[in-house]
XYZ file of C-alpha atoms in Angstrom:
670
model
C 23.994 74.888 22.573
C 26.637 72.459 21.293
C 29.419 71.867 23.825
C 33.023 70.881 23.140
C 32.259 67.346 24.411
C 29.321 67.014 22.024
C 31.506 68.193 19.123
C 34.161 65.583 19.987
C 31.507 62.870 20.131
C 29.947 63.904 16.804
C 33.372 63.827 15.131
C 34.233 60.399 16.554
C 30.836 58.955 15.677
C 31.082 60.280 12.111
C 34.563 58.736 11.684
C 33.548 55.367 13.130
C 30.289 55.212 11.120
C 32.169 56.113 7.933
C 34.895 53.480 8.380
C 32.385 50.886 9.617
C 30.316 51.408 6.459
C 33.384 51.069 4.240
C 34.417 47.839 5.946
C 31.084 46.061 6.408
C 29.093 47.372 3.427
C 31.620 48.354 0.749
C 34.205 45.658 1.663
C 36.919 48.329 1.675
C 39.268 49.670 4.315
C 41.065 52.998 4.702
C 42.083 52.472 8.317
C 44.122 49.776 10.134
C 42.082 47.778 12.670
C 44.223 49.096 15.534
C 43.408 52.711 14.679
C 39.696 51.910 14.363
C 39.825 50.260 17.815
C 41.596 53.307 19.193
C 38.813 55.604 17.933
C 36.219 53.330 19.523
C 38.082 53.420 22.854
C 38.147 57.214 22.760
C 34.409 57.313 22.091
C 33.595 54.913 24.939
C 35.862 56.794 27.348
C 34.118 60.114 26.670
C 30.664 58.491 26.887
C 31.614 56.845 30.178
C 32.501 60.272 31.608
C 29.453 61.941 30.044
C 26.667 59.289 29.857
C 24.032 62.000 29.329
C 25.457 62.441 25.796
C 25.114 58.784 24.727
C 22.756 58.621 21.718
C 21.040 55.788 19.847
C 23.207 56.355 16.740
C 26.481 55.878 18.608
C 28.634 52.969 17.326
C 29.247 52.068 20.979
C 25.596 51.023 21.252
C 25.958 48.156 18.790
C 26.679 45.818 21.687
C 24.581 46.304 24.780
C 21.067 46.769 25.947
C 19.427 44.771 28.686
C 18.261 41.193 28.300
C 14.539 40.742 27.722
C 12.034 38.257 29.109
C 10.013 38.494 25.903
C 9.789 40.615 22.761
C 7.222 43.404 22.530
C 4.876 43.295 19.545
C 5.117 45.797 16.696
C 2.211 46.609 14.388
C 3.286 47.124 10.766
C 1.445 50.193 9.453
C 1.930 48.786 5.955
C 1.745 44.950 6.006
C 4.907 43.009 5.153
C 3.454 40.774 2.462
C 4.676 37.462 1.142
C 5.192 36.681 -2.555
C 3.575 34.304 -5.004
C 5.982 31.761 -6.488
C 6.995 30.731 -9.993
C 8.771 27.412 -10.476
C 9.360 27.464 -14.232
C 9.284 29.775 -17.257
C 5.609 28.928 -17.867
C 4.709 30.328 -14.444
C 6.745 33.441 -15.226
C 4.989 33.926 -18.580
C 1.636 33.567 -16.809
C 2.722 36.267 -14.318
C 3.558 38.686 -17.153
C 0.306 37.832 -18.963
C -1.750 38.614 -15.837
C -0.236 42.037 -15.337
C -0.475 42.925 -19.033
C -4.140 41.943 -19.152
C -4.907 43.838 -15.954
C -3.311 47.020 -17.329
C -4.423 46.411 -20.919
C -0.837 46.790 -22.130
C 1.149 44.925 -24.759
C 4.600 46.527 -24.411
C 7.458 45.056 -22.389
C 7.807 45.984 -18.730
C 10.973 47.106 -16.993
C 11.679 44.868 -14.013
C 13.912 45.074 -10.969
C 15.556 41.670 -10.447
C 17.073 40.675 -7.117
C 18.476 37.506 -5.533
C 15.976 35.927 -3.123
C 18.023 35.978 0.054
C 17.531 33.025 2.401
C 17.188 34.768 5.774
C 14.640 36.436 8.035
C 12.579 39.419 6.831
C 12.877 42.465 9.082
C 11.895 46.123 9.090
C 14.222 48.988 10.100
C 12.557 52.289 11.010
C 14.607 55.492 10.721
C 13.434 58.852 12.012
C 15.438 61.926 11.008
C 18.157 59.547 9.841
C 18.510 57.635 13.137
C 17.573 53.971 13.631
C 14.741 53.991 16.189
C 13.107 50.587 15.770
C 13.582 47.178 14.190
C 10.967 44.441 13.921
C 10.569 40.965 12.478
C 7.993 40.316 9.745
C 5.937 38.064 12.051
C 2.584 37.273 10.469
C 2.912 40.251 8.109
C 0.755 42.508 10.276
C 2.394 42.087 13.674
C 6.057 41.366 14.337
C 8.475 41.380 17.271
C 10.542 44.345 18.423
C 14.200 43.356 17.891
C 15.701 46.870 18.018
C 18.474 46.058 20.521
C 19.505 43.026 18.481
C 19.434 44.850 15.126
C 21.800 47.493 16.527
C 24.447 44.772 16.931
C 24.463 43.919 13.199
C 27.660 45.457 11.891
C 26.395 46.638 8.501
C 23.140 48.180 9.771
C 23.715 51.964 9.916
C 22.627 53.519 13.200
C 22.748 56.918 11.450
C 22.051 57.304 7.721
C 24.730 58.832 5.528
C 24.290 61.831 3.236
C 21.335 64.197 3.437
C 17.745 64.662 2.291
C 16.427 61.437 3.786
C 12.698 61.413 4.597
C 11.818 62.312 8.184
C 10.386 58.809 8.500
C 11.911 55.979 6.484
C 11.096 52.274 6.880
C 13.632 49.993 5.227
C 12.709 46.369 4.670
C 15.161 43.607 4.015
C 16.653 40.293 5.044
C 18.853 39.445 7.991
C 21.089 36.536 7.078
C 24.345 34.844 7.901
C 27.077 34.781 5.280
C 28.357 31.323 4.327
C 31.818 32.006 5.750
C 30.425 33.274 9.052
C 28.009 30.341 9.307
C 30.797 27.797 8.788
C 33.026 29.479 11.381
C 30.164 29.615 13.897
C 29.515 25.883 13.495
C 33.226 25.082 13.772
C 33.386 27.133 16.978
C 30.314 25.407 18.423
C 31.664 21.981 17.466
C 34.936 22.617 19.335
C 32.969 23.690 22.419
C 30.694 20.657 22.208
C 27.656 22.840 21.491
C 24.810 22.129 19.079
C 25.560 23.099 15.486
C 23.078 24.810 13.160
C 21.633 22.820 10.252
C 21.476 25.780 7.855
C 22.329 29.471 7.750
C 18.695 30.589 7.665
C 17.891 28.894 10.980
C 21.126 30.255 12.420
C 20.199 33.815 11.393
C 16.596 33.545 12.633
C 17.696 32.107 15.974
C 20.408 34.731 16.387
C 18.254 37.783 15.707
C 15.590 36.525 18.136
C 17.905 36.104 21.115
C 16.497 37.739 24.248
C 20.030 38.823 25.178
C 21.452 41.203 22.515
C 24.981 40.430 23.699
C 24.543 36.914 22.278
C 23.257 38.337 18.989
C 26.337 40.575 18.852
C 28.582 37.491 18.735
C 26.818 36.097 15.662
C 28.042 37.001 12.130
C 24.786 38.566 10.909
C 24.327 40.871 7.937
C 21.392 42.884 6.586
C 20.486 43.562 2.933
C 17.605 45.830 1.904
C 15.010 44.849 -0.677
C 12.232 47.472 -0.395
C 10.713 50.390 1.451
C 7.738 50.338 3.794
C 6.391 53.496 5.411
C 7.927 56.737 4.117
C 6.964 60.322 4.930
C 8.085 61.686 1.536
C 8.440 60.182 -1.936
C 12.061 59.265 -2.663
C 11.977 57.930 -6.242
C 9.454 56.806 -8.845
C 11.062 53.413 -9.489
C 11.849 50.445 -7.256
C 15.401 50.148 -8.591
C 15.923 53.884 -8.080
C 14.723 53.603 -4.488
C 17.188 50.806 -3.771
C 20.042 52.837 -5.255
C 18.991 55.809 -3.133
C 19.049 53.606 -0.028
C 22.561 52.524 -0.923
C 23.640 56.175 -1.116
C 22.296 56.651 2.415
C 24.471 53.792 3.630
C 21.915 50.967 3.604
C 23.459 47.625 2.501
C 22.214 46.304 -0.830
C 23.007 43.111 -2.735
C 25.418 43.861 -5.576
C 23.413 41.467 -7.762
C 20.331 43.744 -8.015
C 19.725 44.572 -11.672
C 17.182 46.480 -13.769
C 16.189 44.749 -17.032
C 13.567 45.199 -19.737
C 11.409 42.383 -21.045
C 10.812 38.861 -19.824
C 13.596 37.346 -21.938
C 16.132 39.403 -19.984
C 14.491 38.389 -16.717
C 14.961 34.725 -17.661
C 18.586 35.423 -18.627
C 19.126 37.039 -15.204
C 17.585 33.987 -13.518
C 19.844 31.587 -15.430
C 22.876 33.709 -14.585
C 21.994 33.652 -10.875
C 21.715 29.840 -10.961
C 25.249 29.775 -12.387
C 26.496 32.204 -9.728
C 24.581 30.641 -6.811
C 27.462 28.638 -5.334
C 29.943 31.521 -5.677
C 27.826 34.091 -3.803
C 28.771 34.888 -0.182
C 25.222 34.145 1.004
C 22.555 31.484 0.416
C 19.786 32.253 -2.092
C 16.837 30.088 -3.141
C 15.696 31.970 -6.230
C 15.248 35.467 -7.601
C 12.584 38.100 -6.987
C 11.119 39.929 -9.964
C 9.305 43.237 -9.435
C 7.658 45.654 -11.836
C 10.013 48.604 -11.533
C 7.683 51.602 -11.881
C 6.101 52.497 -8.528
C 3.072 54.038 -10.281
C 2.486 50.739 -12.119
C 2.846 48.812 -8.854
C 0.094 50.951 -7.352
C -2.129 50.333 -10.396
C -1.673 46.563 -10.069
C -2.245 46.510 -6.315
C -2.473 43.356 -4.223
C -4.339 40.085 -4.064
C -4.811 38.279 -0.740
C -1.439 38.595 1.012
C 0.766 39.116 -2.034
C 1.410 41.941 -4.523
C 0.321 41.445 -8.142
C 3.467 43.244 -9.344
C 6.076 40.872 -7.889
C 6.876 37.173 -7.948
C 9.558 34.897 -6.533
C 11.061 32.657 -9.226
C 12.382 29.717 -7.205
C 15.393 27.663 -8.193
C 14.780 24.042 -9.204
C 13.844 22.024 -6.143
C 16.479 19.711 -4.729
C 15.565 16.026 -4.861
C 16.818 12.859 -3.183
C 15.809 9.201 -2.849
C 14.713 7.518 0.381
C 12.424 4.727 1.694
C 8.927 4.879 3.204
C 9.239 3.102 6.565
C 5.636 3.537 7.700
C 2.563 5.772 7.454
C 0.925 7.440 10.442
C -2.473 9.148 10.466
C -2.635 12.477 12.284
C -5.827 14.254 13.386
C -5.980 18.057 13.121
C -8.090 20.691 14.922
C -10.923 20.454 12.386
C -10.843 16.653 12.447
C -8.952 16.333 9.176
C -7.138 13.008 9.069
C -3.811 13.380 7.302
C -1.545 10.482 6.321
C 2.123 11.247 7.004
C 4.889 9.102 5.528
C 7.701 8.233 7.953
C 10.909 8.241 5.914
C 14.438 6.957 6.312
C 16.103 10.320 7.200
C 17.853 12.208 4.398
C 19.446 15.676 4.222
C 18.219 18.042 1.488
C 19.617 21.556 1.312
C 21.025 21.333 4.842
C 17.723 20.148 6.355
C 17.104 16.609 7.644
C 13.851 15.212 6.230
C 12.170 12.279 7.994
C 8.456 13.030 7.364
C 6.389 13.996 4.337
C 2.659 14.539 4.209
C 0.630 12.418 1.804
C -2.287 14.888 2.157
C -5.252 12.544 1.612
C -6.497 9.199 0.311
C -6.593 10.458 -3.288
C -2.896 11.364 -3.139
C -2.024 7.836 -1.966
C -3.970 6.326 -4.889
C -2.499 8.819 -7.374
C 1.067 8.077 -6.310
C 0.335 4.327 -5.973
C 2.569 4.380 -2.917
C 3.134 1.518 -0.463
C 5.005 1.074 2.803
C 8.507 -0.117 1.882
C 8.594 1.797 -1.408
C 11.609 3.787 -2.582
C 10.500 7.359 -3.311
C 11.900 10.617 -4.655
C 11.621 13.507 -2.159
C 11.656 17.149 -3.186
C 11.781 20.237 -1.016
C 9.198 22.359 -2.852
C 10.426 25.939 -2.981
C 13.367 24.801 -0.803
C 10.946 24.537 2.129
C 8.186 21.873 2.145
C 9.160 18.211 1.671
C 7.037 16.421 -0.937
C 6.982 12.898 -2.321
C 7.309 13.363 -6.075
C 6.963 9.773 -7.242
C 7.585 6.122 -6.449
C 10.576 4.292 -7.959
C 8.522 1.194 -8.805
C 11.485 -0.705 -10.214
C 12.780 -0.861 -6.613
C 9.488 -1.955 -4.987
C 10.252 -4.903 -2.648
C 8.104 -8.032 -2.378
C 7.174 -7.136 1.188
C 5.728 -3.711 0.203
C 2.476 -3.197 2.118
C -0.659 -1.412 0.952
C -1.584 1.762 2.885
C -5.060 1.311 4.356
C -6.944 4.473 5.259
C -8.624 4.051 8.687
C -12.411 3.770 8.997
C -12.164 4.970 12.599
C -10.386 7.967 14.086
C -6.962 6.799 15.328
C -7.414 8.947 18.459
C -11.032 8.618 19.632
C -12.265 5.729 17.422
C -15.253 7.712 16.148
C -16.354 7.059 12.578
C -14.541 8.999 9.885
C -16.474 10.799 7.164
C -15.622 12.168 3.762
C -18.057 14.716 2.357
C -18.841 14.354 -1.341
C -16.719 16.711 -3.406
C -14.038 17.036 -0.712
C -10.636 15.329 -0.692
C -10.243 15.364 3.092
C -11.506 12.626 5.415
C -12.560 13.866 8.872
C -13.214 12.482 12.333
C -16.853 12.952 13.403
C -15.864 13.050 17.097
C -15.541 16.837 17.270
C -15.265 17.867 20.937
C -14.972 14.318 22.304
C -11.853 13.662 20.228
C -8.749 14.302 22.309
C -6.722 15.449 19.281
C -9.354 17.984 18.279
C -10.118 18.941 21.862
C -6.683 20.399 22.511
C -6.652 22.436 19.314
C -10.317 23.446 19.735
C -9.717 24.750 23.258
C -6.433 26.377 22.240
C -8.223 28.176 19.381
C -11.218 29.103 21.549
C -9.073 30.996 24.058
C -6.517 32.393 21.575
C -5.782 36.109 21.246
C -8.253 36.790 18.423
C -10.957 34.667 20.067
C -11.748 34.915 23.798
C -8.169 35.976 24.565
C -7.245 34.319 27.884
C -3.655 35.270 28.759
C -1.324 32.624 30.150
C -2.997 29.620 28.507
C -0.099 28.219 26.532
C 0.120 24.805 24.875
C 1.655 23.149 27.951
C -1.027 24.461 30.331
C -3.847 23.401 27.998
C -2.255 19.963 27.545
C -2.078 19.459 31.327
C -5.700 20.565 31.805
C -6.816 18.080 29.150
C -4.529 15.236 30.279
C -5.818 15.608 33.843
C -9.376 15.726 32.419
C -10.020 19.047 34.145
C -11.151 20.487 30.803
C -13.093 18.386 28.314
C -14.857 21.245 26.501
C -14.395 25.057 26.458
C -17.049 25.731 29.128
C -15.090 23.632 31.649
C -12.344 26.245 31.821
C -14.778 28.734 33.357
C -15.577 26.230 36.118
C -11.975 25.806 37.271
C -10.746 27.117 40.609
C -7.462 28.928 41.229
C -6.373 25.958 43.369
C -6.829 23.521 40.466
C -4.740 25.706 38.146
C -2.059 26.255 40.823
C -1.575 22.475 41.078
C -0.312 22.275 37.493
C 3.423 21.983 36.742
C 5.326 25.279 36.613
C 2.320 27.081 38.002
C 2.057 28.818 41.378
C -0.760 30.625 43.224
C 0.182 34.003 41.793
C 0.259 32.821 38.156
C -2.955 30.848 38.714
C -4.680 33.953 40.051
C -3.639 35.935 36.956
C -5.113 33.253 34.692
C -8.321 33.231 36.749
C -8.671 37.002 36.339
C -8.108 36.648 32.584
C -10.735 33.854 32.404
C -13.223 36.051 34.246
C -12.484 38.964 31.925
C -12.959 36.705 28.878
C -16.624 36.151 29.769
C -17.385 39.590 28.360
C -16.613 39.455 24.649
C -18.204 40.326 21.310
C -20.478 38.226 19.133
C -17.875 38.325 16.352
C -15.134 36.981 18.643
C -17.457 34.282 19.978
C -18.350 33.087 16.471
C -14.664 33.055 15.514
C -13.768 31.128 18.685
C -16.083 28.253 17.737
C -13.654 27.181 15.018
C -16.269 26.709 12.298
C -14.539 25.659 9.105
C -13.607 28.571 6.806
C -15.014 31.124 9.267
C -12.039 33.320 10.057
C -11.886 36.631 11.887
C -13.353 38.749 9.086
C -16.088 36.251 8.182
C -17.065 35.967 11.869
C -17.479 39.752 11.990
C -19.560 39.649 8.799
C -21.895 37.023 10.280
C -22.168 38.892 13.584
C -23.093 42.193 11.980
C -25.435 40.580 9.481
C -27.441 38.346 11.863
C -26.990 40.565 14.962
C -27.830 37.822 17.514
C -26.505 34.317 18.075
C -30.076 32.984 18.206
C -30.814 34.217 14.688
C -27.494 32.915 13.334
C -27.955 29.469 14.903
C -31.265 28.967 13.095
C -30.261 30.587 9.774
C -30.772 28.485 6.651
C -28.190 28.045 3.893
C -30.320 30.312 1.695
C -30.290 33.070 4.322
C -26.547 32.724 4.808
C -25.749 32.852 1.097
C -27.688 36.124 0.837
C -25.030 37.763 3.051
C -22.181 39.621 1.326
C -19.095 37.358 0.813
C -20.796 34.220 2.213
C -20.735 31.479 -0.400
C -22.439 28.108 -0.573
C -19.486 26.237 0.990
C -19.290 28.502 4.054
C -23.086 28.403 4.402
C -22.956 24.590 4.461
C -20.219 24.575 7.106
C -22.144 27.029 9.313
C -25.482 25.190 9.148
C -23.730 21.858 9.649
C -21.939 23.162 12.739
C -24.995 24.687 14.400
C -27.139 21.702 13.418
C -24.963 19.211 15.300
C -26.304 18.306 18.737
C -22.896 18.150 20.453
C -22.119 21.657 19.302
C -25.503 22.928 20.490
C -24.813 21.490 23.925
C -21.310 22.969 24.043
C -22.609 26.451 23.094
C -25.419 26.265 25.668
C -22.869 25.303 28.319
C -20.784 28.371 27.439
C -23.788 30.676 27.722
C -24.699 29.078 31.057
C -21.268 29.850 32.561
C -21.757 33.515 31.724
C -20.281 34.201 28.288
C -22.014 37.369 27.084
C -21.622 40.368 24.779
C -23.265 43.629 23.968
C -26.220 42.913 21.717
C -26.250 44.992 18.556
C -29.534 46.494 17.433
C -30.919 45.089 14.207
C -29.824 47.228 11.284
C -31.678 48.081 8.156
C -30.506 45.692 5.410
C -29.884 48.697 3.178
C -27.081 49.642 5.614
C -25.447 46.228 5.678
C -22.750 47.499 3.334
C -22.686 51.063 4.574
C -18.960 51.359 3.858
C -18.870 49.173 0.741
C -15.718 50.004 -1.219
C -14.733 52.835 1.131
C -11.026 53.146 1.937
C -10.660 53.465 5.713
C -7.586 54.128 7.880
C -7.352 53.380 11.635
C -4.974 55.442 13.779
C -4.396 56.104 17.463
C -5.365 53.994 20.493
C -8.860 52.549 20.944
C -10.276 52.151 24.467
C -13.582 50.322 23.912
C -12.466 47.635 21.491
C -9.233 46.215 20.116
C -7.818 47.399 16.807
C -8.326 43.864 15.488
C -12.045 43.925 16.408
C -12.488 47.404 14.926
C -10.813 46.341 11.690
C -12.972 43.214 11.415
C -16.150 45.199 12.103
C -15.295 47.817 9.484
C -14.556 45.090 6.946
C -17.907 43.482 7.754
C -19.514 46.763 6.669
C -17.662 46.528 3.347
C -14.690 48.799 4.137
C -11.208 48.347 2.718
C -8.612 48.941 5.469
C -5.264 50.523 4.540
C -2.305 51.671 6.600
C -1.608 55.146 5.242
C -3.610 58.311 4.504
C -3.759 59.491 0.900
C -6.111 61.276 -1.478
C -7.846 57.908 -1.992
C -8.767 57.641 1.707
C -12.508 58.057 2.337
C -12.613 57.877 6.133
C -10.211 58.096 9.080
C -11.022 56.524 12.452
C -9.016 58.523 15.000
C -8.445 57.055 18.460
C -6.568 58.650 21.324
C -3.119 60.156 20.657
C -3.672 60.156 16.883
C -0.714 61.879 15.265
C 0.526 62.591 11.754
C -2.214 60.589 10.013
C -4.902 62.708 11.669
C -3.113 65.911 10.692
C -2.763 64.732 7.087
C -6.442 63.696 6.932
C -7.471 67.148 8.193
C -5.290 68.795 5.557
C -6.850 66.659 2.800
C -10.397 67.277 4.053
C -11.047 63.568 4.715
C -14.036 62.602 6.885
C -12.917 61.798 10.450
C -14.756 59.809 13.129
C -13.681 59.198 16.713
C -14.138 55.814 18.415
C -17.597 56.617 19.835
C -18.819 57.803 16.440
C -17.496 54.596 14.824
C -19.379 52.442 17.359
C -22.578 54.431 16.748
C -22.103 53.688 13.048
C -22.075 49.969 13.843
C -25.206 50.216 16.006
C -27.352 52.374 13.724
């Protein structure tokens, strides 16, 4: 039953949300600031007397929430994908040609064109019109929960306006800092003697990821929507229509979003945005072009981590001149030796550039670059610094030839360059200090053996003190040895020891992935594990046997046989098995079942108790399955863990085959 207090609160919240939307989204005002403040004081006074009636959609909750020690992770049901880039009209024409050929169409498409906002991608989840969760993009699959911080952003509605919104609505967009707000923030910091931000993107990203939301509330952040994620009901059949619908519900939208037909109009829009770029209130680094019809988007689908129906047309890269002071050679985790040019510092697009990778020996020859040369630097796509060319007319007499090392600069092992490859590599593998740190870090990372508490600093100390020279050494450490490290006490050391002990029991797929074999990622490791069943069989497999496995090509086969054929690696693996690394052996499957789920569309939902969602996904993919985030008529199979909710109900309604976790594991073992 609605009380008088609740009615007063609803009225005040509605007034404040309405006037807040007008001010921060529509740039209008119907109310003097003093009267708005008075309404807010009334709301807070009532809530203070009746705290049981404080709700998540209250404007009073924009500033508040406890400080966090760390952000919780959020799994994106539908991945937040990145975009392919176009840098000129030729790239754009190629994009249109690809989609026309794929759909066998010759007519012009209608596109939704939007400014490419230079901020941080986030997701806002609304349930029954109320903001319940906000998350960063993260790696596209997993982000960070920033709900308390997102509530402080003035133009993010805590309660949607209007009616008829879907029960569940995920809005995706960009959190950024307007130019005016960014300049004022830096001026304020400068007066206080604090560090100033180099650019508005870094300022926005750092502000939204503050562990204390009260700090975020002081930053001039804004949010602008660019798409939808998970929705419980269809809202419109076009991308542009969906954005307009979001705007009607009070979601901020860039006023520069336009719908155009044909590529010539897309190019005209792009040219117009270049002209407007410096007059806009926010920073942009290009425009985003999307096929407008949602049905056509679904037909085109995705490739790798990007949609086929969208592309980012970047503005011309900014370029400046500087001098190459020196060249250093860095050694990566896989032993790749990369030359890096040390430059006289220059500022491009608000970012100070003092290094630029030269990639490999071929690049040095192609550029004909020497130490002391004057070079043109470009920030490709406004992000990665690249050396475009050498200004040879300015080459000094003292210019020095860049000599690629014949020995590893870290461990002095011989360097090798495999025929057909551009990269030169150190042959030291596990004895190379540079590779050792990254190898051990990778071996115990979350998707590998997953030892909690082993951060970069801890691993560096273990290696520097020569307590760990290869992965097996970690399992021989005592709690006392770990407790002696900096910033580490007996309690923390004991937690790490328990995690190390737990890590001994793993899966064959995780173990293969942990070895860091070139081009063997999580999914490929699962494929190898479920194809060869035992480590013994995999270690002795020939290139011919490997190539016969689904998705394993000649290059991967060569990397695998090379890795297992190297004596140092054999010794390292044997040492790991001797310290007790083990896994549940899978029974040999009939080869006819190796692609039991080939082409099947599978959805995972609910909590799994016997394996992680990541392991389950990799195993299903190894059997040929295509994993998606939502249930539809195209879904062939649903794996339902504990506490499965709406997806399970929908699958039952559609008559989709459903397996529980035990049944899924039996499928793997049969």
